[in-house]
Coordinates of C-alpha atoms in Angstrom, one line a residue:
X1 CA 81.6 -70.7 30.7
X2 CA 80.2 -72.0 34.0
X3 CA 76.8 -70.9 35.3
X4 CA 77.7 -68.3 37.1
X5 CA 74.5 -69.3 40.5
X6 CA 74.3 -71.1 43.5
X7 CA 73.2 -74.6 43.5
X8 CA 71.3 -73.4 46.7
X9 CA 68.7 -71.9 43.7
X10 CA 67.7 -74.9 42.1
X11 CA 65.9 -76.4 45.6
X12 CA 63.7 -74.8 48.7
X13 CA 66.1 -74.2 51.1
X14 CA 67.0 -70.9 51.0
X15 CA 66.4 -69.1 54.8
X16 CA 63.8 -66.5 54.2
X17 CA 62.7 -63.1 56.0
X18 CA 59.4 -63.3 57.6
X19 CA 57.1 -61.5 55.5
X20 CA 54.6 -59.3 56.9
X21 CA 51.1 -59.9 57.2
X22 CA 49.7 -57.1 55.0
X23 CA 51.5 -54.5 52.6
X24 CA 51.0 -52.3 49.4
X25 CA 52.4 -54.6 46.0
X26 CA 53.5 -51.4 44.4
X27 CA 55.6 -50.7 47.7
X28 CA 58.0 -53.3 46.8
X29 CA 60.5 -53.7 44.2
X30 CA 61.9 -57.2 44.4
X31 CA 64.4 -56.8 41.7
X32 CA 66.3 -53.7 44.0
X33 CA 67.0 -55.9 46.6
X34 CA 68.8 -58.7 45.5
X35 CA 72.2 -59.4 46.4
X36 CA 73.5 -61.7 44.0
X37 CA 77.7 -62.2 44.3
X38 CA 78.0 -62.5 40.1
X39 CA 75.2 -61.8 38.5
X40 CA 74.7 -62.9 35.1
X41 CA 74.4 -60.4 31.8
X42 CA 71.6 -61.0 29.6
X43 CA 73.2 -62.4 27.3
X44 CA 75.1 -65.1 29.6
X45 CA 71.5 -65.7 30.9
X46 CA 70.2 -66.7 27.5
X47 CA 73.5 -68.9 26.6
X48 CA 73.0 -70.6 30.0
X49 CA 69.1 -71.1 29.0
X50 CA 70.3 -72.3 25.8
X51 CA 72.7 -74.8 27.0
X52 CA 70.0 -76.1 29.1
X53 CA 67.7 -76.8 26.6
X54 CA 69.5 -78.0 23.8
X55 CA 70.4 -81.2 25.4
X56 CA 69.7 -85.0 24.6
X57 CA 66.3 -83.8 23.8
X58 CA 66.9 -82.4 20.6
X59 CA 68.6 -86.0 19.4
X60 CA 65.3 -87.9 20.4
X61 CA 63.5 -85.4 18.3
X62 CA 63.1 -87.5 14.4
X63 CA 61.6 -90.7 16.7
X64 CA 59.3 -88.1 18.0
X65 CA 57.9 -87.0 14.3
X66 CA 57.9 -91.1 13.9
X67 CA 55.5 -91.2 15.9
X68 CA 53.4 -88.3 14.6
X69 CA 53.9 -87.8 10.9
X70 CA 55.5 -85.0 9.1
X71 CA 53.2 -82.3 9.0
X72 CA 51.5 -82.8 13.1
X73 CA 55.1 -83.8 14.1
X74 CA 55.8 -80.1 13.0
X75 CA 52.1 -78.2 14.3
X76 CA 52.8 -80.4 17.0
X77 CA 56.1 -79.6 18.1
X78 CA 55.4 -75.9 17.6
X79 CA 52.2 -76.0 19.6
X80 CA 53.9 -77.8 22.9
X81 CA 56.9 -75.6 22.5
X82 CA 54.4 -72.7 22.9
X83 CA 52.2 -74.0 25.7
X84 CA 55.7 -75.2 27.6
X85 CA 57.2 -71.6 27.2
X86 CA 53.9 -70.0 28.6
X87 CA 54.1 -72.0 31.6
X88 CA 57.7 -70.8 32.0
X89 CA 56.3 -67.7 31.6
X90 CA 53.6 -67.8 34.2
X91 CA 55.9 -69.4 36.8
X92 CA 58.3 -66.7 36.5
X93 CA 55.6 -64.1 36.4
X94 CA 53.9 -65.8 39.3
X95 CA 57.2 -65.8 41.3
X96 CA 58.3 -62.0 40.6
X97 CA 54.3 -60.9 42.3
X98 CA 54.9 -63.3 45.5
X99 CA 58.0 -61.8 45.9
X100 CA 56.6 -58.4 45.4
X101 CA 53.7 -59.3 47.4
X102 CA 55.7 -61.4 51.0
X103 CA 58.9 -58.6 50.4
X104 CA 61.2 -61.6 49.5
X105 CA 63.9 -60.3 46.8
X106 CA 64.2 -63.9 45.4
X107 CA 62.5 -67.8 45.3
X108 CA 63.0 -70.9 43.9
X109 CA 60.6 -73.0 42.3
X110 CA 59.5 -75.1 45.4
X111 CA 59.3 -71.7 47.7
X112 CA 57.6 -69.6 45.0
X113 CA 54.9 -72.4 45.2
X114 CA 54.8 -73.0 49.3
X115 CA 54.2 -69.0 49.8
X116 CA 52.0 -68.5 47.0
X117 CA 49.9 -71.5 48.6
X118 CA 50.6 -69.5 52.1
X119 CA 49.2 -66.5 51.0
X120 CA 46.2 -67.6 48.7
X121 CA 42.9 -69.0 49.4
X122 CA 42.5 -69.6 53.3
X123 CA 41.5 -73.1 53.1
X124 CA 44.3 -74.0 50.8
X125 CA 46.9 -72.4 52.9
X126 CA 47.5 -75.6 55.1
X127 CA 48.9 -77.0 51.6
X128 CA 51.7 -74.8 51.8
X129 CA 54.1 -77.3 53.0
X130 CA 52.9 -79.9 51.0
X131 CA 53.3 -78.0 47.7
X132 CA 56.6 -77.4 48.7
X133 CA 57.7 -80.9 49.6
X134 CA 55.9 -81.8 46.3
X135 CA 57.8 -79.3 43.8
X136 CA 61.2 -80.8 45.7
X137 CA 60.6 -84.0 45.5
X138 CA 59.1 -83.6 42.0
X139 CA 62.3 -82.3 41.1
X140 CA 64.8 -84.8 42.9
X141 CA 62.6 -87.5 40.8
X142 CA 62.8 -85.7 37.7
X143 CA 66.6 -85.6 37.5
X144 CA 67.0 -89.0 39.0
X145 CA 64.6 -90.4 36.2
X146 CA 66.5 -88.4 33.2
X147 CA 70.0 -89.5 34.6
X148 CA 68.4 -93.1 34.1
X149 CA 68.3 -92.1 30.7
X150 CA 71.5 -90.9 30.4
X151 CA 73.1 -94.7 31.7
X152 CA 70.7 -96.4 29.1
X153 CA 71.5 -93.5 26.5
X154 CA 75.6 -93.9 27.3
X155 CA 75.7 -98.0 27.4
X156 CA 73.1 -98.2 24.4
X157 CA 75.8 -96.2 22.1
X158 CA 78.7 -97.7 23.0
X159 CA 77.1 -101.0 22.8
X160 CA 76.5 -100.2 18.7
X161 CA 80.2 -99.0 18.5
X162 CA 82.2 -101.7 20.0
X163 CA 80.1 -104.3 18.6
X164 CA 79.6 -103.5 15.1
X165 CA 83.6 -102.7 15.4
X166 CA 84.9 -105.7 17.0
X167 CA 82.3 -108.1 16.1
X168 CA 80.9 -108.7 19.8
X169 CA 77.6 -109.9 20.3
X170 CA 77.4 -108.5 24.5
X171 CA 73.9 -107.5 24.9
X172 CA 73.0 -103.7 26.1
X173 CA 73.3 -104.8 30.1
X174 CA 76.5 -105.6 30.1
X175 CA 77.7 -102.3 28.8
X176 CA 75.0 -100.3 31.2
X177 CA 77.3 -102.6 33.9
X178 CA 80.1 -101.2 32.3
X179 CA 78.9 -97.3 32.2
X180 CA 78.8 -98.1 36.2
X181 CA 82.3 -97.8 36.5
X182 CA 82.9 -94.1 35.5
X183 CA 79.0 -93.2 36.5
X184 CA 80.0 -94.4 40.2
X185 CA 83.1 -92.1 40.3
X186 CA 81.8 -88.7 38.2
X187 CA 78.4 -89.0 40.5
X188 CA 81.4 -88.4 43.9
X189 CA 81.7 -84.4 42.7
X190 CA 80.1 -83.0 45.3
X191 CA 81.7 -79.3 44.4
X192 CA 80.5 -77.2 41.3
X193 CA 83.4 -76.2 40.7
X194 CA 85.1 -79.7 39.7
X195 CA 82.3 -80.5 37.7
X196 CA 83.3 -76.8 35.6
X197 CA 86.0 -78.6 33.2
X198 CA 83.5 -81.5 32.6
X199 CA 80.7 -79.5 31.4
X200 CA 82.9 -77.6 29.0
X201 CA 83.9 -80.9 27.4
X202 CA 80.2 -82.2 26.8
X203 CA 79.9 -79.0 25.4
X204 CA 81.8 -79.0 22.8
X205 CA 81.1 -82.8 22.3
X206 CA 77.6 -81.8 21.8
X207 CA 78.3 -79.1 19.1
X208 CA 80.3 -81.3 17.2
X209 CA 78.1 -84.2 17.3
X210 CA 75.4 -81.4 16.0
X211 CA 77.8 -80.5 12.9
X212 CA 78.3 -84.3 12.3
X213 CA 74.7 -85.2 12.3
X214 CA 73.5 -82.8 10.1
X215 CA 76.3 -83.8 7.6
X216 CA 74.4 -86.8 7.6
X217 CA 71.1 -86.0 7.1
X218 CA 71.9 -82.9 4.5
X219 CA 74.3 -84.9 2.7
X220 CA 71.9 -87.0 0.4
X221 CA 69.0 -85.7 -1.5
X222 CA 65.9 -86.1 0.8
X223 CA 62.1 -88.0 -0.3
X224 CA 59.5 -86.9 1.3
X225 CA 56.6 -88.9 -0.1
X226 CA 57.2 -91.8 1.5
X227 CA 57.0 -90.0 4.5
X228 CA 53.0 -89.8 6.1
X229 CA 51.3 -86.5 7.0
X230 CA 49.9 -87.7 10.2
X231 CA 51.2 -91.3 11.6
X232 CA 48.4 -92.7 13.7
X233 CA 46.8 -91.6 16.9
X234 CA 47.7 -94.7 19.1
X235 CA 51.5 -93.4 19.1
X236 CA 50.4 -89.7 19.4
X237 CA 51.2 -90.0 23.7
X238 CA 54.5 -91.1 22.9
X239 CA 54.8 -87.9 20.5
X240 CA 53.9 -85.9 22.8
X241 CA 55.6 -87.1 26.2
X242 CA 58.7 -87.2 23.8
X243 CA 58.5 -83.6 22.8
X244 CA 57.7 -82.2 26.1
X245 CA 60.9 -84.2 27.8
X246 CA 62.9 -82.7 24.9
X247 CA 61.9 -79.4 25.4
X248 CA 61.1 -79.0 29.4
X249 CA 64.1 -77.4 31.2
X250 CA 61.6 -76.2 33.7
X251 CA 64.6 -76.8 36.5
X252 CA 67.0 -74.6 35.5
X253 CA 64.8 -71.6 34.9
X254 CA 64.8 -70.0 38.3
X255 CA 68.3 -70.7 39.2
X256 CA 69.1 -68.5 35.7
X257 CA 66.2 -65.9 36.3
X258 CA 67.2 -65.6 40.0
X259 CA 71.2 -64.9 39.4
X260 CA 70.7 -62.4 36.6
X261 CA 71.9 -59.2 36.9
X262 CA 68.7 -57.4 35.0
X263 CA 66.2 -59.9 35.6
X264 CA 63.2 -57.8 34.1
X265 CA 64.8 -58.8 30.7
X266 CA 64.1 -62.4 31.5
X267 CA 60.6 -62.1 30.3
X268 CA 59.0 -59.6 27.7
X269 CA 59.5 -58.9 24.0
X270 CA 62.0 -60.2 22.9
X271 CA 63.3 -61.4 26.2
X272 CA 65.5 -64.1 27.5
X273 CA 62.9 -66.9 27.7
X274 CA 61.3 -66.0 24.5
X275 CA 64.7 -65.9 22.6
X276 CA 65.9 -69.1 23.9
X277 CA 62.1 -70.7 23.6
X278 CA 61.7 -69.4 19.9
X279 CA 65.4 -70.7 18.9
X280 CA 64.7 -74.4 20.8
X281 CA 61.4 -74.6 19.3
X282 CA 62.6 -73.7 15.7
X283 CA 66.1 -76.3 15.9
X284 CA 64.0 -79.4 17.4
X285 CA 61.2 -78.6 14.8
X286 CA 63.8 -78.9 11.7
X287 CA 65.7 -81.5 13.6
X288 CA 62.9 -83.6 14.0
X289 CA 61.6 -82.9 10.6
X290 CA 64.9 -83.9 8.7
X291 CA 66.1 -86.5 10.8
X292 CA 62.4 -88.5 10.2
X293 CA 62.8 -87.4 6.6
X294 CA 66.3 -88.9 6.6
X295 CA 65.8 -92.0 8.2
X296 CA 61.7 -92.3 8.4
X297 CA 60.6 -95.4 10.2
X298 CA 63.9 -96.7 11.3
X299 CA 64.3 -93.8 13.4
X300 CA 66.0 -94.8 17.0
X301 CA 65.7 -92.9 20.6
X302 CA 69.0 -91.0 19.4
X303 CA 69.4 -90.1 15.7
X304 CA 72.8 -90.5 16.5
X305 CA 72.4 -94.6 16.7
X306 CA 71.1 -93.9 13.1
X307 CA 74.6 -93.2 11.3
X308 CA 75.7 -95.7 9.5
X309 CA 78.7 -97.4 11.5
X310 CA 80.5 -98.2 8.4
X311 CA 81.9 -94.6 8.6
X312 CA 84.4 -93.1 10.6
X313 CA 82.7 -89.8 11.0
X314 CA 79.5 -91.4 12.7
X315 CA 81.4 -93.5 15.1
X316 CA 83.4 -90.4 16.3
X317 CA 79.7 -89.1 16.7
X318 CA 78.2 -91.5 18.8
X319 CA 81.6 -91.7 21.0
X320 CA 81.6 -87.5 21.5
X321 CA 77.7 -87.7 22.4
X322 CA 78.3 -90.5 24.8
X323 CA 81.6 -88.8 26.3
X324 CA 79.2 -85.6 26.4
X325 CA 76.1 -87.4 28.3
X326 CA 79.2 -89.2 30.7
X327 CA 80.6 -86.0 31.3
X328 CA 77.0 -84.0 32.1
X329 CA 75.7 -86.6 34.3
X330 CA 77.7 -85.3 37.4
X331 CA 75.6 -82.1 36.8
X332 CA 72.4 -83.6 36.2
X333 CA 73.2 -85.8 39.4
X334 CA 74.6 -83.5 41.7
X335 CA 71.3 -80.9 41.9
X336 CA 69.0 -83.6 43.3
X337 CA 71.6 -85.0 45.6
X338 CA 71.8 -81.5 47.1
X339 CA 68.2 -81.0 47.5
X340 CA 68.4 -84.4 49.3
X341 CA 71.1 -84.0 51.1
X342 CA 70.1 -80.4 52.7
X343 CA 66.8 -82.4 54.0
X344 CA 68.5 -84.8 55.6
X345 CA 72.2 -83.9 57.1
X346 CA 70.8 -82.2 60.0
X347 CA 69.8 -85.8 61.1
X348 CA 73.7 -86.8 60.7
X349 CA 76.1 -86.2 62.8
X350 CA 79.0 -84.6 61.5
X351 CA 81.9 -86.7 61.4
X352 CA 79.7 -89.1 59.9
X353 CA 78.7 -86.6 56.5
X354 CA 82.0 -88.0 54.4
X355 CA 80.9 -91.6 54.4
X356 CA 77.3 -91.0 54.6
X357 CA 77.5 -88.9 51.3
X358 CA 79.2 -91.6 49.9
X359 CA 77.3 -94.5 50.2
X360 CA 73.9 -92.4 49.8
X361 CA 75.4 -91.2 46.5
X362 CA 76.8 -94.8 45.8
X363 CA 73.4 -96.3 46.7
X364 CA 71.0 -94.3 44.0
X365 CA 73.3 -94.5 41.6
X366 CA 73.6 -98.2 41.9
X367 CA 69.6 -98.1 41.9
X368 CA 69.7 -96.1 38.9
X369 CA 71.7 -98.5 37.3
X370 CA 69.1 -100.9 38.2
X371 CA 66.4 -99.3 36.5
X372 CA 68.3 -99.0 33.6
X373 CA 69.1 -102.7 33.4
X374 CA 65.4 -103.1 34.2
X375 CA 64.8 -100.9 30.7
X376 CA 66.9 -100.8 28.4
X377 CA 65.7 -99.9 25.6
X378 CA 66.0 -95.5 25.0
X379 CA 62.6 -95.1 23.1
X380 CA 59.9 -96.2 25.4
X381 CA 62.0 -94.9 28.6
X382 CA 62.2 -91.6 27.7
X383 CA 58.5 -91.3 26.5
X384 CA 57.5 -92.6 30.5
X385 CA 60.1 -89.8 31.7
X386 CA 58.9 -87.4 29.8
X387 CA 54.8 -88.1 30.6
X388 CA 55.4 -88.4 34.3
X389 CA 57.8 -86.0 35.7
X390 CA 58.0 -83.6 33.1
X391 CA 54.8 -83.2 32.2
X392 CA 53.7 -82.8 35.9
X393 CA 56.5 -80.0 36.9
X394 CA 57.1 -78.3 33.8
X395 CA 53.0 -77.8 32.5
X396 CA 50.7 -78.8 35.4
X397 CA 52.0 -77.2 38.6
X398 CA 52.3 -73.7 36.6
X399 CA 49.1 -73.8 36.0
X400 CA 48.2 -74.6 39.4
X401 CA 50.5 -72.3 41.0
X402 CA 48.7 -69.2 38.6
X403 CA 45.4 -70.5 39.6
X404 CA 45.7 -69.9 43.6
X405 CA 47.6 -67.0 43.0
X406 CA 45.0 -64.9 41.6
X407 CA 42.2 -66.8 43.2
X408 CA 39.2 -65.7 42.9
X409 CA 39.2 -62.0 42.1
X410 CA 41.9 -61.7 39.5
X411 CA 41.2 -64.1 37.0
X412 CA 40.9 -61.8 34.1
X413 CA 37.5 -61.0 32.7
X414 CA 35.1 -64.2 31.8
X415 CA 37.7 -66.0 34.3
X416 CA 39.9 -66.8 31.3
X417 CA 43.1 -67.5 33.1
X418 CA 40.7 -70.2 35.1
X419 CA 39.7 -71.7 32.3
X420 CA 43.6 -71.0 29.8
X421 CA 44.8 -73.3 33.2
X422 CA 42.5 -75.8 33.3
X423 CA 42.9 -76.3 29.6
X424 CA 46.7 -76.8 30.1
X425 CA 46.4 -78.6 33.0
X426 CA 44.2 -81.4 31.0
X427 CA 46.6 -81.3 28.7
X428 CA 49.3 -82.2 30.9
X429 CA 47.0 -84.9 32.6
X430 CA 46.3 -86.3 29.5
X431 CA 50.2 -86.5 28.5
X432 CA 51.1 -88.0 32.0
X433 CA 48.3 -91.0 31.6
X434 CA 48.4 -91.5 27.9
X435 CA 51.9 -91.3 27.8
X436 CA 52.7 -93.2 30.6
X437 CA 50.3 -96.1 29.7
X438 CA 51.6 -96.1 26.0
X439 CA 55.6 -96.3 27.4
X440 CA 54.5 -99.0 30.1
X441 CA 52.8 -101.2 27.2
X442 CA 55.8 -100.9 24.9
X443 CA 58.2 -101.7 27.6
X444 CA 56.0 -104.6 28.5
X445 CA 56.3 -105.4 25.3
X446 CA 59.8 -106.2 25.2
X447 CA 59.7 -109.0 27.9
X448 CA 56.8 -110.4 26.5
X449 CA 57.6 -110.6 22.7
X450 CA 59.6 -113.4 21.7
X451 CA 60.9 -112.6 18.3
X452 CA 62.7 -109.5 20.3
X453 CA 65.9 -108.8 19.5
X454 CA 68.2 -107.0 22.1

């Protein structure tokens, strides 16, 4: 079924009540005053969650434990599934006290940040703005970046396919050029509703592909002592900015938090987040496991490129996920182009919006495209994804967002959540530079090695 919230949640431009200067927390009950058309159940909160998270991400997973080794590949993956479902969790938390705090039934991401920033330290509340225009922004490049990904993930499996089947030799480009074609016309749907019969496809593409890959990887008997403990701790960034673009969904939260019906069961024991975290955590963790097991060094961006072409089954596979990315890509492109489009169509005029939308929709897509001819190859491009944008919205501004909120008296005894925060935050700092430096070396790599093969 379709998400049943407004695309209006997932960016800062929701008109807001003027909050009062100063008033009693406990006064205030948020969660009474929203007035959402459909609200979601529980459980259609946690499906939606679900379906968020167990994207791509979970494919990417056995390159991930490539580049970690069996047993930190699985610490590892548990650890950063923990530390990204905290910073869910403070975000959320975070939002429901501002809104408790300004009167404001509901925010998104970018205004729980502005007006916690409004109303925190005095000589951080010029920032307010800023943090706002950041977290937007932030976002808009974040979605831009993983649809990137999708083009190169789209061209890169049709490019096995029709080549192994048909015994082309066209290198990667020319299919990225190709993916153009349908990218250009899916990336037009400017209503959610349209995009409704797409996403149910990829859907079921997605499962399937699931069922078909771990035919594969079940089917044999597995050796594990071939397979290292720990693989070596110049690859460990790419682990780890890996993992965390697998695994952030930190976009959608809000927009599923802020159209549910009951949204005190969103955190808590068991909760929404924690059951969707706990199940994401556990299927990328054996994913990733078996899927290095299975195919250990050889491992590729997508363990679907691993299935041996030779069968029917695996190029039905690698055709479903690429149908499925196709098909999700007017989703993943249409939440940035809104954010964008709401900044900038007052400065339209209105009998101009039809062709303006189109060639401003036509123009980053065509840029997109460009990046993706600039780097093809899947491995190193999501690892740079993944330490720049994700690490920085989905662990760092959290953090940062707790941190003024409960500046300076309310930082727990010892000023623990100070120091849990800056912890994270280095974290995150260290995933974004490492990361990013590892992915720009290996995609440096590849125009400067000659024995590369595309």
């Amino acid at each position: 079924p379709a998400a049943e919230y407004n695309v209006g949640d997932f960016n800062s431009t929701t008109k807001l009540a003027d909050a009062p200067a100063m008033i009693d927390d406990a006064e205030y009950n948020p969660f009474e005053h929203r007035q959402i058309e459909k609200p979601n159940s529980t459980t259609g909160s946690l499906i939606h969650l679900l379906k968020s998270s167990l994207g791509t991400g979970i494919l990417a997973m056995p390159v991930a434990f490539k580049n970690a080794g069996l047993l930190f590949g699985a610490i590892g993956t548990i650890v950063v599934g923990l530390i990204c479902t905290h910073c869910v969790h403070i975000l959320v938390r975070t939002s429901h006290q501002i809104c408790q705090r300004t009167r404001i039934p509901v925010l998104g991401f970018a205004e729980t940040a502005e007006r916690v920033f409004e109303y925190g330290p005095p000589k951080l509340r010029r920032l307010a703005g800023f943090s706002k225009a950041f977290v937007d922004y932030a976002l808009m490049a974040t979605y831009y970046s993983a649809g990137c990904v999708y083009i190169v993930f789209i061209a890169t499996s049709f490019h096995d396919v029709i080549n192994y089947t048909t015994d082309n030799d066209w290198n990667v480009r020319i299919y990225i050029l190709l993916t153009m074609i349908p990218i250009l016309v899916i990336g037009q749907i400017r209503e959610l509703k349209y995009l409704v019969p797409f996403s149910a496809l990829a859907n079921l593409f997605i499962v399937v592909t699931f069922g078909i890959t771990l035919y594969y990887i079940f089917k044999d008997p597995l050796e594990f002592d071939d397979k290292p403990l720990f693989s070596s701790f110049g690859t460990l960034p790419l682990f780890f900015s890996t993992v965390i673009f697998a695994m952030e969904g930190i976009g959608v939260v809000m927009p599923v938090e802020n159209s549910m019906a009951k949204p005190q069961h969103f955190l808590g024991c068991p909760g929404v987040l924690n059951t969707a975290m706990g199940t994401v955590i556990v299927l990328y963790a054996v994913i990733g496991f078996f899927g290095y097991v299975r195919f250990g060094d050889l491992a590729k961006g997508s363990v679907t490129l691993n299935l041996p072409l030779q069968d029917d089954l695996a190029i039905a596979a690698q055709i479903l996920i690429a149908l499925a990315i196709l098909f999700t890509f007017g989703l993943q492109f249409y939440v940035p182009m809104d954010i964008l489009w709401r900044k900038i169509q007052h400065k339209i005029p209105k009998n101009k919006h039809m062709i303006s939308q189109i060639a401003l929709r036509s123009g980053i897509m065509i840029i997109m495209g460009g990046v993706g001819l600039a780097v093809p190859e899947l491995e190193p491009f999501i690892g740079l994804v993944g330490a720049v944008f994700f690490s920085s919205l989905g662990l760092f501004v959290p953090c940062v967002v707790e941190t003024v909120f409960y500046w300076p008296n309310e930082l727990g005894k010892f000023r623990w959540v100070l120091i849990k925060n800056i912890i994270f935050g280095a974290f995150s700092i260290f995933a974004l530079v490492a990361g990013a430096y590892v992915s720009i070396r290996d995609i440096v790599a590849l125009y400067t090695d000659d024995d590369h093969e595309e």
